[in-house]
Amino acid sequence: MDRLRQRLADDAERAGLLDIAYRMVDSPVGPLLLAATDQGLLRVAFENENHDAVLESLAGAVSPRILEAPRRLDEAARELDEYFTGSRRVFDLPVDLRLATGFRRAVLARLAEIPFGDTRSYAEVAAAAGSPRTVRVVGTACALNPVPLVVPCHRVVRSDGSPGRYRGGEAAKLALLGMEGKA
């Protein structure tokens, strides 16, 4: 059955009929859904987000031509595994940010600049993105970050140093910060 699925995915890819490939990966923060277009990693979803709902959302927002096709995501899975085992601090993946627009996209660009093992407050990110009064918008951009982990919104904390909320849940954020030596 696995060979048949892979053949279907390969045929769809060759025929240009596969707009979004996805796969599941295990991680220390639970199962992750990875989805990618031919432009790059489109979505990383935590288990608490309901993976079926995420795929349905992607079908509506990007394309209904979605198929489980793990090969397209081999590099993303490898880099995430390296990150979780401590041998990777920076991701080198192409990322498709079409799900983020406007100022939210500018915020994601600033998040990508926060080094491994460091944190920034929501206010610091707002200032770095050129709009110091938009702390709440930064919070929303972090909450809606389509590629958490790769674009490290878990490194954004409240001004008092407390972790704040996280798309993957508070336990996941604390685990990630702890893994990077910040919790």
Short mmCIF file of C-alpha atoms in Angstrom, two decimals:
data_model
loop_
_atom_site.label_atom_id
_atom_site.label_comp_id
_atom_site.label_asym_id
_atom_site.label_seq_id
_atom_site.Cartn_x
_atom_site.Cartn_y
_atom_site.Cartn_z
CA MET A 1 0.00 0.00 0.00
CA ASP A 2 2.88 2.39 0.81
CA ARG A 3 4.44 1.74 -2.61
CA LEU A 4 1.12 2.45 -4.30
CA ARG A 5 0.73 5.73 -2.40
CA GLN A 6 4.26 6.75 -3.30
CA ARG A 7 3.68 5.90 -6.95
CA LEU A 8 0.49 7.99 -6.97
CA ALA A 9 2.37 10.91 -5.39
CA ASP A 10 5.25 10.58 -7.87
CA ASP A 11 2.84 10.45 -10.83
CA ALA A 12 0.92 13.49 -9.56
CA GLU A 13 4.17 15.41 -9.06
CA ARG A 14 5.43 14.57 -12.57
CA ALA A 15 2.11 15.59 -14.11
CA GLY A 16 2.11 18.92 -12.27
CA LEU A 17 -1.02 17.96 -10.34
CA LEU A 18 0.44 18.17 -6.85
CA ASP A 19 0.22 21.68 -5.44
CA ILE A 20 0.68 20.78 -1.76
CA ALA A 21 2.55 17.75 -0.46
CA TYR A 22 2.32 16.78 3.18
CA ARG A 23 3.73 14.32 5.65
CA MET A 24 3.71 13.64 9.36
CA VAL A 25 6.82 13.64 11.55
CA ASP A 26 7.28 12.72 15.18
CA SER A 27 8.89 15.26 17.46
CA PRO A 28 9.51 15.85 21.17
CA VAL A 29 6.53 18.28 21.12
CA GLY A 30 4.21 15.75 19.48
CA PRO A 31 3.32 14.80 15.92
CA LEU A 32 3.82 17.58 13.40
CA LEU A 33 2.13 17.99 10.03
CA LEU A 34 4.48 19.43 7.41
CA ALA A 35 3.08 20.79 4.15
CA ALA A 36 5.00 22.23 1.22
CA THR A 37 4.46 23.69 -2.21
CA ASP A 38 7.10 23.57 -4.90
CA GLN A 39 8.22 26.98 -3.56
CA GLY A 40 8.98 25.73 -0.05
CA LEU A 41 7.66 24.79 3.36
CA LEU A 42 4.13 26.20 3.62
CA ARG A 43 2.88 24.96 6.98
CA VAL A 44 4.00 23.29 10.18
CA ALA A 45 1.05 22.26 12.36
CA PHE A 46 1.01 20.92 15.90
CA GLU A 47 -1.30 18.09 16.95
CA ASN A 48 -3.53 20.46 18.95
CA GLU A 49 -4.37 22.31 15.71
CA ASN A 50 -6.26 19.29 14.26
CA HIS A 51 -4.27 18.18 11.24
CA ASP A 52 -7.37 17.38 9.18
CA ALA A 53 -8.67 20.91 9.75
CA VAL A 54 -5.28 22.34 8.74
CA LEU A 55 -5.32 20.37 5.48
CA GLU A 56 -8.87 21.52 4.80
CA SER A 57 -7.82 25.12 5.44
CA LEU A 58 -4.87 24.76 3.04
CA ALA A 59 -7.21 23.34 0.39
CA GLY A 60 -9.35 26.45 0.64
CA ALA A 61 -6.55 29.00 0.94
CA VAL A 62 -4.05 27.58 -1.56
CA SER A 63 -5.27 24.58 -3.56
CA PRO A 64 -7.35 21.44 -3.13
CA ARG A 65 -4.65 19.46 -4.95
CA ILE A 66 -3.11 18.07 -1.76
CA LEU A 67 -1.57 14.65 -1.37
CA GLU A 68 0.52 12.82 1.18
CA ALA A 69 3.86 12.89 -0.63
CA PRO A 70 6.65 12.60 1.94
CA ARG A 71 9.60 12.93 -0.45
CA ARG A 72 9.00 16.63 -1.08
CA LEU A 73 9.39 17.13 2.67
CA ASP A 74 12.44 14.92 3.28
CA GLU A 75 14.74 17.93 3.75
CA ALA A 76 12.33 19.66 6.13
CA ALA A 77 11.93 16.48 8.16
CA ARG A 78 15.71 16.01 8.30
CA GLU A 79 16.37 19.60 9.42
CA LEU A 80 13.63 19.42 12.07
CA ASP A 81 15.10 16.15 13.36
CA GLU A 82 18.54 17.78 13.52
CA TYR A 83 17.05 20.74 15.39
CA PHE A 84 15.36 18.48 17.94
CA THR A 85 18.53 16.43 18.47
CA GLY A 86 20.58 19.58 19.03
CA SER A 87 22.76 19.48 15.93
CA ARG A 88 20.97 22.31 14.06
CA ARG A 89 20.44 25.88 15.21
CA VAL A 90 19.44 27.54 11.92
CA PHE A 91 17.09 26.23 9.25
CA ASP A 92 18.17 26.37 5.61
CA LEU A 93 14.80 25.54 4.09
CA PRO A 94 12.98 27.48 1.41
CA VAL A 95 9.77 28.78 2.99
CA ASP A 96 6.55 29.68 1.18
CA LEU A 97 5.03 32.53 3.23
CA ARG A 98 1.95 33.14 1.08
CA LEU A 99 -0.24 32.48 4.14
CA ALA A 100 1.16 35.60 5.85
CA THR A 101 0.57 39.05 4.38
CA GLY A 102 1.23 42.70 5.15
CA PHE A 103 2.71 43.60 8.50
CA ARG A 104 2.40 40.01 9.72
CA ARG A 105 4.90 39.02 7.04
CA ALA A 106 7.27 41.78 8.18
CA VAL A 107 7.02 40.41 11.71
CA LEU A 108 7.93 36.92 10.49
CA ALA A 109 11.03 38.35 8.83
CA ARG A 110 12.10 39.80 12.21
CA LEU A 111 11.39 36.49 13.99
CA ALA A 112 13.76 34.70 11.64
CA GLU A 113 16.54 36.99 12.93
CA ILE A 114 16.20 35.91 16.58
CA PRO A 115 19.17 33.63 17.24
CA PHE A 116 18.93 30.14 18.70
CA GLY A 117 18.96 30.30 22.49
CA ASP A 118 17.85 33.93 22.61
CA THR A 119 14.48 35.61 23.08
CA ARG A 120 12.86 38.94 22.24
CA SER A 121 9.82 40.58 23.74
CA TYR A 122 6.74 41.28 21.65
CA ALA A 123 7.57 45.01 22.04
CA GLU A 124 11.14 44.48 20.78
CA VAL A 125 9.85 42.61 17.72
CA ALA A 126 7.29 45.36 17.02
CA ALA A 127 10.05 47.98 17.15
CA ALA A 128 12.34 45.90 14.93
CA ALA A 129 9.51 45.51 12.41
CA GLY A 130 9.18 49.30 12.28
CA SER A 131 6.01 49.81 14.28
CA PRO A 132 6.69 49.97 18.04
CA ARG A 133 3.01 50.45 18.97
CA THR A 134 1.83 47.25 17.34
CA VAL A 135 2.62 44.80 20.12
CA ARG A 136 -0.77 43.09 19.76
CA VAL A 137 -0.31 42.72 16.01
CA VAL A 138 3.04 41.03 16.73
CA GLY A 139 1.21 38.65 19.07
CA THR A 140 -1.29 37.87 16.34
CA ALA A 141 1.48 37.35 13.78
CA CYS A 142 3.17 34.91 16.14
CA ALA A 143 -0.12 33.11 16.83
CA LEU A 144 -0.80 32.76 13.10
CA ASN A 145 2.78 31.97 12.04
CA PRO A 146 2.29 29.27 9.39
CA VAL A 147 5.76 27.78 9.91
CA PRO A 148 6.49 27.76 13.64
CA LEU A 149 9.84 26.26 14.66
CA VAL A 150 11.37 27.18 11.30
CA VAL A 151 10.36 30.82 11.81
CA PRO A 152 10.94 30.79 15.58
CA CYS A 153 7.95 32.53 17.16
CA HIS A 154 8.55 30.43 20.28
CA ARG A 155 11.48 32.80 20.98
CA VAL A 156 9.11 35.74 21.52
CA VAL A 157 8.16 36.28 25.16
CA ARG A 158 6.30 38.85 27.20
CA SER A 159 8.15 41.93 28.46
CA ASP A 160 8.25 40.45 31.97
CA GLY A 161 10.04 37.36 30.60
CA SER A 162 7.08 35.00 30.95
CA PRO A 163 6.55 32.78 27.92
CA GLY A 164 3.16 33.97 26.70
CA ARG A 165 0.90 31.91 24.48
CA TYR A 166 1.97 29.62 21.66
CA ARG A 167 0.27 27.95 18.71
CA GLY A 168 1.56 24.55 19.81
CA GLY A 169 0.49 25.09 23.42
CA GLU A 170 2.29 26.38 26.49
CA ALA A 171 4.01 23.04 27.19
CA ALA A 172 5.48 22.97 23.68
CA LYS A 173 6.76 26.55 23.99
CA LEU A 174 8.38 25.80 27.35
CA ALA A 175 9.93 22.62 25.96
CA LEU A 176 11.39 24.48 22.96
CA LEU A 177 12.74 27.30 25.11
CA GLY A 178 14.20 24.71 27.50
CA MET A 179 15.81 22.83 24.64
CA GLU A 180 17.45 26.11 23.58
CA GLY A 181 18.56 26.84 27.14
CA LYS A 182 16.08 29.66 27.87
CA ALA A 183 13.56 28.08 30.25
#
